[in-house]
């Protein structure tokens, strides 16, 4: 009656073995770290030595396959120009999407006078403004969306 020792080996930087020794294969942890890896396909092998005598070279292999896709910027749905008179209100709902299905946020820059913008948290945002008589003129605001890494406006 004896315990069989399992020991994992690998020297690839994107694979780590935080628990590399155990008495069953389930005791051995293989972790993948994608920090700094460029989009692409990665493949490697983790070698497990096992036997009541780990020195005799009994080995089995586990293959690790990893595919990293590039992050795409979110995109704002095309926006038309708006024209209103003083003391009239405008409410406009803008939307954006991210084909990677990342969570996105929306905001307006600059918010001037009594303009307001609310990110609805669902890929849409609501812009409100009621210009007064002193607000006559042309204003340009930018609707911006981000997935936390990339932006569109």
N, CA and C atoms as an extended XYZ file, in Angstrom:
459
Properties=species:S:1:pos:R:3:atomname:S:1:resname:S:1:resid:I:1 pbc="F F F"
N         0.851       -1.176        0.000 N   UNK     1
C         0.000        0.000        0.000 CA  UNK     1
C         0.897        1.239        0.000 C   UNK     1
N         0.755        2.074       -1.044 N   UNK     2
C         1.620        3.246       -1.154 CA  UNK     2
C         0.901        4.350       -1.918 C   UNK     2
N         1.398        5.556       -1.793 N   UNK     3
C         0.891        6.692       -2.561 CA  UNK     3
C         1.753        6.877       -3.795 C   UNK     3
N         1.095        7.149       -4.905 N   UNK     4
C         1.810        7.458       -6.134 CA  UNK     4
C         1.956        8.967       -6.199 C   UNK     4
N         3.170        9.431       -6.409 N   UNK     5
C         3.400       10.873       -6.499 CA  UNK     5
C         3.291       11.328       -7.947 C   UNK     5
N         2.567       12.434       -8.148 N   UNK     6
C         2.465       13.057       -9.459 CA  UNK     6
C         3.208       14.373       -9.383 C   UNK     6
N         3.976       14.662      -10.399 N   UNK     7
C         4.706       15.915      -10.441 CA  UNK     7
C         4.636       16.459      -11.861 C   UNK     7
N         4.248       17.741      -11.982 N   UNK     8
C         4.106       18.361      -13.297 CA  UNK     8
C         5.305       19.236      -13.602 C   UNK     8
N         5.663       19.272      -14.892 N   UNK     9
C         6.811       20.058      -15.343 CA  UNK     9
C         6.430       20.819      -16.606 C   UNK     9
N         6.855       22.066      -16.679 N   UNK    10
C         6.685       22.869      -17.884 CA  UNK    10
C         7.511       24.122      -17.714 C   UNK    10
N         8.118       24.598      -18.798 N   UNK    11
C         8.942       25.799      -18.694 CA  UNK    11
C         8.447       26.926      -19.597 C   UNK    11
N         7.208       26.864      -20.016 N   UNK    12
C         6.616       27.914      -20.841 CA  UNK    12
C         6.074       29.002      -19.912 C   UNK    12
N         6.390       30.296      -20.160 N   UNK    13
C         6.006       31.355      -19.219 CA  UNK    13
C         4.494       31.550      -19.060 C   UNK    13
N         3.697       31.222      -20.061 N   UNK    14
C         2.260       31.457      -19.935 CA  UNK    14
C         1.530       30.332      -19.205 C   UNK    14
N         2.229       29.264      -18.919 N   UNK    15
C         1.644       28.181      -18.114 CA  UNK    15
C         2.378       28.150      -16.778 C   UNK    15
N         1.614       28.203      -15.710 N   UNK    16
C         2.247       28.074      -14.400 CA  UNK    16
C         1.663       26.862      -13.688 C   UNK    16
N         2.411       26.354      -12.758 N   UNK    17
C         2.028       25.162      -12.011 CA  UNK    17
C         2.071       25.477      -10.522 C   UNK    17
N         1.043       26.197      -10.028 N   UNK    18
C         1.077       26.606       -8.614 CA  UNK    18
C         1.077       25.438       -7.644 C   UNK    18
N         0.432       24.341       -7.996 N   UNK    19
C         0.452       23.127       -7.166 CA  UNK    19
C         0.964       22.012       -8.056 C   UNK    19
N         2.265       21.877       -8.168 N   UNK    20
C         2.826       20.961       -9.156 CA  UNK    20
C         3.069       19.549       -8.635 C   UNK    20
N         2.800       19.309       -7.359 N   UNK    21
C         3.035       17.977       -6.796 CA  UNK    21
C         1.781       17.529       -6.061 C   UNK    21
N         1.407       16.273       -6.230 N   UNK    22
C         0.257       15.729       -5.527 CA  UNK    22
C         0.262       14.225       -5.582 C   UNK    22
N        -0.736       13.619       -4.965 N   UNK    23
C        -0.813       12.157       -4.967 CA  UNK    23
C        -1.777       11.646       -6.032 C   UNK    23
N        -2.531       12.556       -6.677 N   UNK    24
C        -3.376       12.199       -7.819 CA  UNK    24
C        -3.250       13.323       -8.843 C   UNK    24
N        -3.581       13.043      -10.094 N   UNK    25
C        -3.526       14.121      -11.084 CA  UNK    25
C        -4.433       15.305      -10.724 C   UNK    25
N        -5.529       15.040      -10.015 N   UNK    26
C        -6.428       16.125       -9.620 CA  UNK    26
C        -5.794       17.070       -8.604 C   UNK    26
N        -4.748       16.630       -7.918 N   UNK    27
C        -4.056       17.475       -6.943 CA  UNK    27
C        -3.150       18.506       -7.605 C   UNK    27
N        -2.848       18.289       -8.881 N   UNK    28
C        -1.913       19.159       -9.603 CA  UNK    28
C        -2.713       20.240      -10.334 C   UNK    28
N        -2.330       21.499      -10.114 N   UNK    29
C        -3.038       22.621      -10.728 CA  UNK    29
C        -2.209       23.202      -11.866 C   UNK    29
N        -2.858       23.377      -13.008 N   UNK    30
C        -2.240       24.040      -14.147 CA  UNK    30
C        -2.987       25.354      -14.351 C   UNK    30
N        -2.264       26.468      -14.352 N   UNK    31
C        -2.889       27.781      -14.539 CA  UNK    31
C        -2.337       28.415      -15.808 C   UNK    31
N        -3.170       29.182      -16.473 N   UNK    32
C        -2.772       29.883      -17.693 CA  UNK    32
C        -2.846       31.371      -17.423 C   UNK    32
N        -1.780       32.092      -17.735 N   UNK    33
C        -1.724       33.540      -17.554 CA  UNK    33
C        -1.642       34.189      -18.928 C   UNK    33
N        -2.668       34.955      -19.318 N   UNK    34
C        -2.682       35.556      -20.647 CA  UNK    34
C        -2.133       36.979      -20.663 C   UNK    34
N        -1.729       37.511      -19.505 N   UNK    35
C        -1.171       38.861      -19.455 CA  UNK    35
C         0.025       38.963      -20.385 C   UNK    35
N        -0.017       39.937      -21.278 N   UNK    36
C         1.095       40.180      -22.184 CA  UNK    36
C         1.105       39.312      -23.428 C   UNK    36
N         0.201       38.341      -23.522 N   UNK    37
C         0.153       37.511      -24.725 CA  UNK    37
C        -0.603       38.247      -25.827 C   UNK    37
N        -0.072       38.203      -27.017 N   UNK    38
C        -0.726       38.812      -28.161 CA  UNK    38
C        -1.817       37.888      -28.675 C   UNK    38
N        -2.805       38.438      -29.404 N   UNK    39
C        -3.814       37.556      -29.989 CA  UNK    39
C        -3.147       36.474      -30.841 C   UNK    39
N        -3.672       35.288      -30.741 N   UNK    40
C        -3.118       34.173      -31.506 CA  UNK    40
C        -3.455       32.852      -30.856 C   UNK    40
N        -2.864       31.808      -31.382 N   UNK    41
C        -3.094       30.459      -30.888 CA  UNK    41
C        -1.830       29.967      -30.191 C   UNK    41
N        -2.009       29.413      -29.019 N   UNK    42
C        -0.891       28.913      -28.223 CA  UNK    42
C        -1.170       27.446      -27.890 C   UNK    42
N        -0.133       26.660      -27.978 N   UNK    43
C        -0.263       25.238      -27.693 CA  UNK    43
C         1.005       24.782      -26.990 C   UNK    43
N         0.847       23.990      -25.956 N   UNK    44
C         2.016       23.429      -25.291 CA  UNK    44
C         1.591       22.179      -24.524 C   UNK    44
N         2.559       21.560      -23.933 N   UNK    45
C         2.343       20.306      -23.228 CA  UNK    45
C         2.864       20.425      -21.802 C   UNK    45
N         2.080       19.924      -20.869 N   UNK    46
C         2.521       19.799      -19.483 CA  UNK    46
C         2.844       18.318      -19.270 C   UNK    46
N         4.015       18.062      -18.750 N   UNK    47
C         4.479       16.701      -18.529 CA  UNK    47
C         4.247       16.304      -17.076 C   UNK    47
N         3.619       15.164      -16.878 N   UNK    48
C         3.387       14.637      -15.543 CA  UNK    48
C         4.228       13.378      -15.362 C   UNK    48
N         5.059       13.372      -14.343 N   UNK    49
C         5.790       12.162      -13.960 CA  UNK    49
C         4.963       11.460      -12.885 C   UNK    49
N         4.835       10.150      -13.004 N   UNK    50
C         4.133        9.429      -11.950 CA  UNK    50
C         4.663        8.003      -11.826 C   UNK    50
N         4.608        7.531      -10.668 N   UNK    51
C         5.007        6.155      -10.367 CA  UNK    51
C         5.358        6.117       -8.891 C   UNK    51
N         5.444        4.924       -8.347 N   UNK    52
C         5.914        4.837       -6.970 CA  UNK    52
C         7.385        5.232       -6.891 C   UNK    52
N         8.060        5.202       -8.036 N   UNK    53
C         9.450        5.660       -8.110 CA  UNK    53
C         9.521        6.731       -9.196 C   UNK    53
N         9.351        8.021       -8.852 N   UNK    54
C         9.319        9.067       -9.871 CA  UNK    54
C        10.584        9.153      -10.705 C   UNK    54
N        11.645        8.535      -10.253 N   UNK    55
C        12.914        8.599      -10.988 CA  UNK    55
C        12.938        7.671      -12.205 C   UNK    55
N        11.978        6.751      -12.328 N   UNK    56
C        12.077        5.786      -13.422 CA  UNK    56
C        11.557        6.310      -14.754 C   UNK    56
N        11.015        7.551      -14.780 N   UNK    57
C        10.669        8.169      -16.056 CA  UNK    57
C         9.294        7.863      -16.595 C   UNK    57
N         8.394        7.307      -15.806 N   UNK    58
C         7.037        7.086      -16.282 CA  UNK    58
C         6.348        8.441      -16.404 C   UNK    58
N         5.807        8.738      -17.601 N   UNK    59
C         5.325       10.082      -17.901 CA  UNK    59
C         3.998       10.000      -18.649 C   UNK    59
N         3.107       10.944      -18.395 N   UNK    60
C         2.001       11.171      -19.317 CA  UNK    60
C         1.911       12.666      -19.568 C   UNK    60
N         1.318       13.036      -20.691 N   UNK    61
C         1.309       14.421      -21.143 CA  UNK    61
C        -0.114       14.956      -21.199 C   UNK    61
N        -0.258       16.200      -20.861 N   UNK    62
C        -1.522       16.912      -21.032 CA  UNK    62
C        -1.257       18.089      -21.957 C   UNK    62
N        -2.072       18.218      -22.971 N   UNK    63
C        -1.910       19.309      -23.929 CA  UNK    63
C        -2.759       20.500      -23.501 C   UNK    63
N        -2.182       21.683      -23.609 N   UNK    64
C        -2.883       22.920      -23.273 CA  UNK    64
C        -3.010       23.730      -24.549 C   UNK    64
N        -4.241       24.038      -24.924 N   UNK    65
C        -4.532       24.809      -26.133 CA  UNK    65
C        -5.217       26.100      -25.706 C   UNK    65
N        -4.729       27.220      -26.211 N   UNK    66
C        -5.261       28.527      -25.829 CA  UNK    66
C        -5.389       29.381      -27.070 C   UNK    66
N        -6.531       29.987      -27.254 N   UNK    67
C        -6.718       30.906      -28.377 CA  UNK    67
C        -7.164       32.251      -27.824 C   UNK    67
N        -6.424       33.295      -28.167 N   UNK    68
C        -6.731       34.646      -27.709 CA  UNK    68
C        -7.171       35.457      -28.915 C   UNK    68
N        -8.341       36.045      -28.799 N   UNK    69
C        -8.883       36.852      -29.879 CA  UNK    69
C        -8.577       38.324      -29.610 C   UNK    69
N        -8.380       39.118      -30.672 N   UNK    70
C        -8.099       40.543      -30.466 CA  UNK    70
C        -9.326       41.255      -29.915 C   UNK    70
N        -9.079       42.302      -29.141 N   UNK    71
C       -10.168       43.136      -28.640 CA  UNK    71
C       -10.548       44.131      -29.728 C   UNK    71
N       -11.828       44.237      -30.001 N   UNK    72
C       -12.327       45.203      -30.968 CA  UNK    72
C       -12.950       46.374      -30.227 C   UNK    72
N       -12.808       47.555      -30.791 N   UNK    73
C       -13.389       48.749      -30.174 CA  UNK    73
C       -14.908       48.690      -30.283 C   UNK    73
N       -15.605       49.212      -29.281 N   UNK    74
C       -17.058       49.339      -29.417 CA  UNK    74
C       -17.357       50.377      -30.492 C   UNK    74
N       -18.564       50.336      -31.014 N   UNK    75
C       -18.939       51.268      -32.082 CA  UNK    75
C       -20.254       51.953      -31.737 C   UNK    75
N       -20.291       53.258      -31.956 N   UNK    76
C       -21.514       54.029      -31.749 CA  UNK    76
C       -22.358       53.947      -33.012 C   UNK    76
N       -23.656       53.734      -32.822 N   UNK    77
C       -24.579       53.758      -33.944 CA  UNK    77
C       -24.526       55.146      -34.568 C   UNK    77
N       -24.530       55.234      -35.907 N   UNK    78
C       -24.423       56.558      -36.547 CA  UNK    78
C       -25.412       57.573      -35.961 C   UNK    78
N       -24.910       58.792      -35.818 N   UNK    79
C       -25.663       59.871      -35.175 CA  UNK    79
C       -25.945       60.959      -36.207 C   UNK    79
N       -27.155       61.481      -36.165 N   UNK    80
C       -27.503       62.593      -37.052 CA  UNK    80
C       -27.348       63.907      -36.294 C   UNK    80
N       -27.264       64.998      -37.049 N   UNK    81
C       -27.227       66.325      -36.438 CA  UNK    81
C       -28.619       66.692      -35.947 C   UNK    81
N       -28.661       67.481      -34.887 N   UNK    82
C       -29.932       67.937      -34.324 CA  UNK    82
C       -29.952       69.451      -34.350 C   UNK    82
N       -31.136       70.005      -34.579 N   UNK    83
C       -31.317       71.450      -34.555 CA  UNK    83
C       -32.591       71.748      -33.774 C   UNK    83
N       -32.479       72.631      -32.778 N   UNK    84
C       -33.654       73.021      -31.991 CA  UNK    84
C       -33.590       74.517      -31.740 C   UNK    84
N       -34.706       75.054      -31.404 N   UNK    85
C       -34.787       76.471      -31.057 CA  UNK    85
C       -34.616       76.641      -29.558 C   UNK    85
N       -34.279       77.870      -29.156 N   UNK    86
C       -34.155       78.169      -27.743 CA  UNK    86
C       -35.458       77.822      -27.041 C   UNK    86
N       -35.341       77.352      -25.834 N   UNK    87
C       -36.455       76.983      -24.950 CA  UNK    87
C       -37.200       75.728      -25.406 C   UNK    87
N       -36.763       75.090      -26.472 N   UNK    88
C       -37.307       73.784      -26.845 CA  UNK    88
C       -36.421       72.707      -26.229 C   UNK    88
N       -36.990       71.562      -26.000 N   UNK    89
C       -36.233       70.459      -25.405 CA  UNK    89
C       -35.838       69.441      -26.455 C   UNK    89
N       -34.708       68.839      -26.211 N   UNK    90
C       -34.286       67.709      -27.035 CA  UNK    90
C       -33.957       66.550      -26.103 C   UNK    90
N       -34.463       65.406      -26.470 N   UNK    91
C       -34.090       64.162      -25.813 CA  UNK    91
C       -33.692       63.206      -26.917 C   UNK    91
N       -32.480       62.699      -26.843 N   UNK    92
C       -31.984       61.783      -27.867 CA  UNK    92
C       -31.350       60.585      -27.181 C   UNK    92
N       -31.665       59.420      -27.681 N   UNK    93
C       -31.077       58.190      -27.155 CA  UNK    93
C       -30.040       57.711      -28.160 C   UNK    93
N       -28.825       57.522      -27.679 N   UNK    94
C       -27.731       57.044      -28.507 CA  UNK    94
C       -27.403       55.619      -28.086 C   UNK    94
N       -26.903       54.849      -29.037 N   UNK    95
C       -26.567       53.467      -28.696 CA  UNK    95
C       -25.206       53.100      -29.259 C   UNK    95
N       -24.625       52.090      -28.645 N   UNK    96
C       -23.340       51.556      -29.064 CA  UNK    96
C       -23.365       50.057      -28.821 C   UNK    96
N       -22.457       49.367      -29.481 N   UNK    97
C       -22.344       47.921      -29.274 CA  UNK    97
C       -20.882       47.518      -29.344 C   UNK    97
N       -20.594       46.382      -28.769 N   UNK    98
C       -19.249       45.836      -28.801 CA  UNK    98
C       -19.361       44.401      -29.305 C   UNK    98
N       -18.752       44.120      -30.459 N   UNK    99
C       -18.898       42.774      -31.036 CA  UNK    99
C       -18.247       41.700      -30.173 C   UNK    99
N       -17.355       42.114      -29.259 N   UNK   100
C       -16.753       41.166      -28.326 CA  UNK   100
C       -17.647       40.911      -27.121 C   UNK   100
N       -18.762       41.641      -27.061 N   UNK   101
C       -19.716       41.576      -25.952 CA  UNK   101
C       -19.102       42.028      -24.633 C   UNK   101
N       -18.078       42.912      -24.723 N   UNK   102
C       -17.539       43.528      -23.514 CA  UNK   102
C       -18.560       44.509      -22.960 C   UNK   102
N       -18.540       44.723      -21.660 N   UNK   103
C       -19.369       45.772      -21.054 CA  UNK   103
C       -18.857       47.113      -21.573 C   UNK   103
N       -19.763       48.000      -21.911 N   UNK   104
C       -19.362       49.308      -22.431 CA  UNK   104
C       -19.987       50.423      -21.610 C   UNK   104
N       -19.334       51.568      -21.668 N   UNK   105
C       -19.880       52.768      -21.032 CA  UNK   105
C       -19.972       53.856      -22.092 C   UNK   105
N       -20.889       54.783      -21.867 N   UNK   106
C       -21.113       55.913      -22.771 CA  UNK   106
C       -21.057       57.201      -21.978 C   UNK   106
N       -20.549       58.271      -22.592 N   UNK   107
C       -20.585       59.584      -21.973 CA  UNK   107
C       -20.505       60.646      -23.059 C   UNK   107
N       -20.767       61.890      -22.671 N   UNK   108
C       -20.734       63.035      -23.583 CA  UNK   108
C       -19.669       64.007      -23.103 C   UNK   108
N       -18.954       64.584      -24.073 N   UNK   109
C       -17.947       65.586      -23.749 CA  UNK   109
C       -17.972       66.668      -24.816 C   UNK   109
N       -18.109       67.919      -24.499 N   UNK   110
C       -18.350       68.444      -23.152 CA  UNK   110
C       -19.843       68.511      -22.871 C   UNK   110
N       -20.196       68.466      -21.601 N   UNK   111
C       -21.556       68.766      -21.161 CA  UNK   111
C       -21.550       70.234      -20.762 C   UNK   111
N       -22.258       71.054      -21.499 N   UNK   112
C       -22.239       72.493      -21.231 CA  UNK   112
C       -23.620       72.978      -20.838 C   UNK   112
N       -23.637       74.125      -20.192 N   UNK   113
C       -24.878       74.739      -19.704 CA  UNK   113
C       -25.700       73.711      -18.941 C   UNK   113
N       -26.926       73.499      -19.316 N   UNK   114
C       -27.768       72.571      -18.562 CA  UNK   114
C       -27.992       71.254      -19.328 C   UNK   114
N       -27.002       70.835      -20.117 N   UNK   115
C       -27.093       69.537      -20.803 CA  UNK   115
C       -26.929       68.424      -19.774 C   UNK   115
N       -27.552       67.295      -20.066 N   UNK   116
C       -27.348       66.124      -19.211 CA  UNK   116
C       -27.252       64.878      -20.084 C   UNK   116
N       -26.556       63.904      -19.559 N   UNK   117
C       -26.423       62.628      -20.258 CA  UNK   117
C       -26.406       61.527      -19.214 C   UNK   117
N       -27.172       60.480      -19.471 N   UNK   118
C       -27.233       59.339      -18.564 CA  UNK   118
C       -26.855       58.088      -19.345 C   UNK   118
N       -25.836       57.380      -18.861 N   UNK   119
C       -25.505       56.069      -19.411 CA  UNK   119
C       -26.514       55.100      -18.810 C   UNK   119
N       -27.330       54.498      -19.661 N   UNK   120
C       -28.386       53.611      -19.173 CA  UNK   120
C       -27.871       52.225      -18.779 C   UNK   120
N       -26.588       51.959      -19.028 N   UNK   121
C       -25.991       50.701      -18.602 CA  UNK   121
C       -26.328       49.512      -19.483 C   UNK   121
N       -27.002       49.758      -20.598 N   UNK   122
C       -27.393       48.668      -21.496 CA  UNK   122
C       -26.922       48.905      -22.931 C   UNK   122
N       -25.884       49.732      -23.085 N   UNK   123
C       -25.402       50.065      -24.424 CA  UNK   123
C       -26.105       51.270      -25.017 C   UNK   123
N       -26.953       51.918      -24.219 N   UNK   124
C       -27.615       53.144      -24.668 CA  UNK   124
C       -27.355       54.257      -23.663 C   UNK   124
N       -27.507       55.467      -24.142 N   UNK   125
C       -27.380       56.631      -23.275 CA  UNK   125
C       -28.392       57.676      -23.707 C   UNK   125
N       -28.893       58.455      -22.760 N   UNK   126
C       -29.922       59.447      -23.035 CA  UNK   126
C       -29.373       60.846      -22.809 C   UNK   126
N       -29.458       61.663      -23.854 N   UNK   127
C       -29.008       63.054      -23.833 CA  UNK   127
C       -30.227       63.963      -23.729 C   UNK   127
N       -30.186       64.915      -22.809 N   UNK   128
C       -31.273       65.885      -22.641 CA  UNK   128
C       -30.696       67.294      -22.612 C   UNK   128
N       -31.443       68.226      -23.246 N   UNK   129
C       -31.036       69.629      -23.189 CA  UNK   129
C       -32.217       70.506      -23.548 C   UNK   129
N       -32.381       71.538      -22.761 N   UNK   130
C       -33.343       72.595      -23.071 CA  UNK   130
C       -32.567       73.910      -23.037 C   UNK   130
N       -32.126       74.372      -24.216 N   UNK   131
C       -31.354       75.618      -24.235 CA  UNK   131
C       -32.252       76.821      -23.936 C   UNK   131
N       -31.672       77.789      -23.245 N   UNK   132
C       -32.400       79.032      -22.962 CA  UNK   132
C       -32.070       80.045      -24.059 C   UNK   132
N       -32.659       81.252      -23.963 N   UNK   133
C       -32.398       82.281      -24.969 CA  UNK   133
C       -30.922       82.677      -25.010 C   UNK   133
N       -30.230       82.589      -23.890 N   UNK   134
C       -28.812       82.953      -23.881 CA  UNK   134
C       -27.929       81.855      -24.469 C   UNK   134
N       -28.523       80.689      -24.805 N   UNK   135
C       -27.759       79.583      -25.366 CA  UNK   135
C       -27.779       79.553      -26.895 C   UNK   135
N       -28.305       80.600      -27.534 N   UNK   136
C       -28.355       80.618      -29.003 CA  UNK   136
C       -26.950       80.397      -29.559 C   UNK   136
N       -26.833       79.596      -30.597 N   UNK   137
C       -25.539       79.335      -31.207 CA  UNK   137
C       -25.427       77.894      -31.660 C   UNK   137
N       -24.254       77.548      -32.090 N   UNK   138
C       -23.963       76.195      -32.552 CA  UNK   138
C       -23.079       75.514      -31.512 C   UNK   138
N       -23.452       74.302      -31.142 N   UNK   139
C       -22.717       73.533      -30.145 CA  UNK   139
C       -22.347       72.171      -30.721 C   UNK   139
N       -21.166       71.753      -30.407 N   UNK   140
C       -20.715       70.429      -30.806 CA  UNK   140
C       -20.399       69.636      -29.539 C   UNK   140
N       -21.032       68.494      -29.428 N   UNK   141
C       -20.719       67.580      -28.326 CA  UNK   141
C       -20.342       66.242      -28.945 C   UNK   141
N       -19.544       65.506      -28.241 N   UNK   142
C       -19.081       64.214      -28.730 CA  UNK   142
C       -19.635       63.125      -27.825 C   UNK   142
N       -20.257       62.132      -28.443 N   UNK   143
C       -20.712       60.944      -27.721 CA  UNK   143
C       -19.550       59.947      -27.781 C   UNK   143
N       -19.159       59.418      -26.640 N   UNK   144
C       -18.000       58.526      -26.566 CA  UNK   144
C       -18.434       57.218      -25.918 C   UNK   144
N       -17.899       56.118      -26.431 N   UNK   145
C       -18.124       54.806      -25.818 CA  UNK   145
C       -16.772       54.133      -25.614 C   UNK   145
N       -16.709       53.316      -24.580 N   UNK   146
C       -15.471       52.579      -24.297 CA  UNK   146
C       -15.799       51.217      -23.705 C   UNK   146
N       -14.932       50.253      -24.012 N   UNK   147
C       -15.033       48.939      -23.379 CA  UNK   147
C       -14.012       48.791      -22.260 C   UNK   147
N       -13.444       49.928      -21.850 N   UNK   148
C       -12.419       49.924      -20.800 CA  UNK   148
C       -11.013       49.914      -21.354 C   UNK   148
N       -10.883       49.564      -22.632 N   UNK   149
C        -9.581       49.554      -23.288 CA  UNK   149
C        -9.588       50.422      -24.530 C   UNK   149
N       -10.586       50.239      -25.373 N   UNK   150
C       -10.677       50.970      -26.636 CA  UNK   150
C       -11.917       51.850      -26.632 C   UNK   150
N       -11.878       52.940      -27.426 N   UNK   151
C       -13.000       53.881      -27.473 CA  UNK   151
C       -13.420       54.141      -28.918 C   UNK   151
N       -14.604       54.699      -29.042 N   UNK   152
C       -15.131       55.192      -30.323 CA  UNK   152
C       -15.899       56.458      -30.008 C   UNK   152
N       -15.947       57.411      -30.960 N   UNK   153
C       -16.755       58.621      -30.782 CA  UNK   153
C       -17.252       59.107      -32.111 C   UNK   153
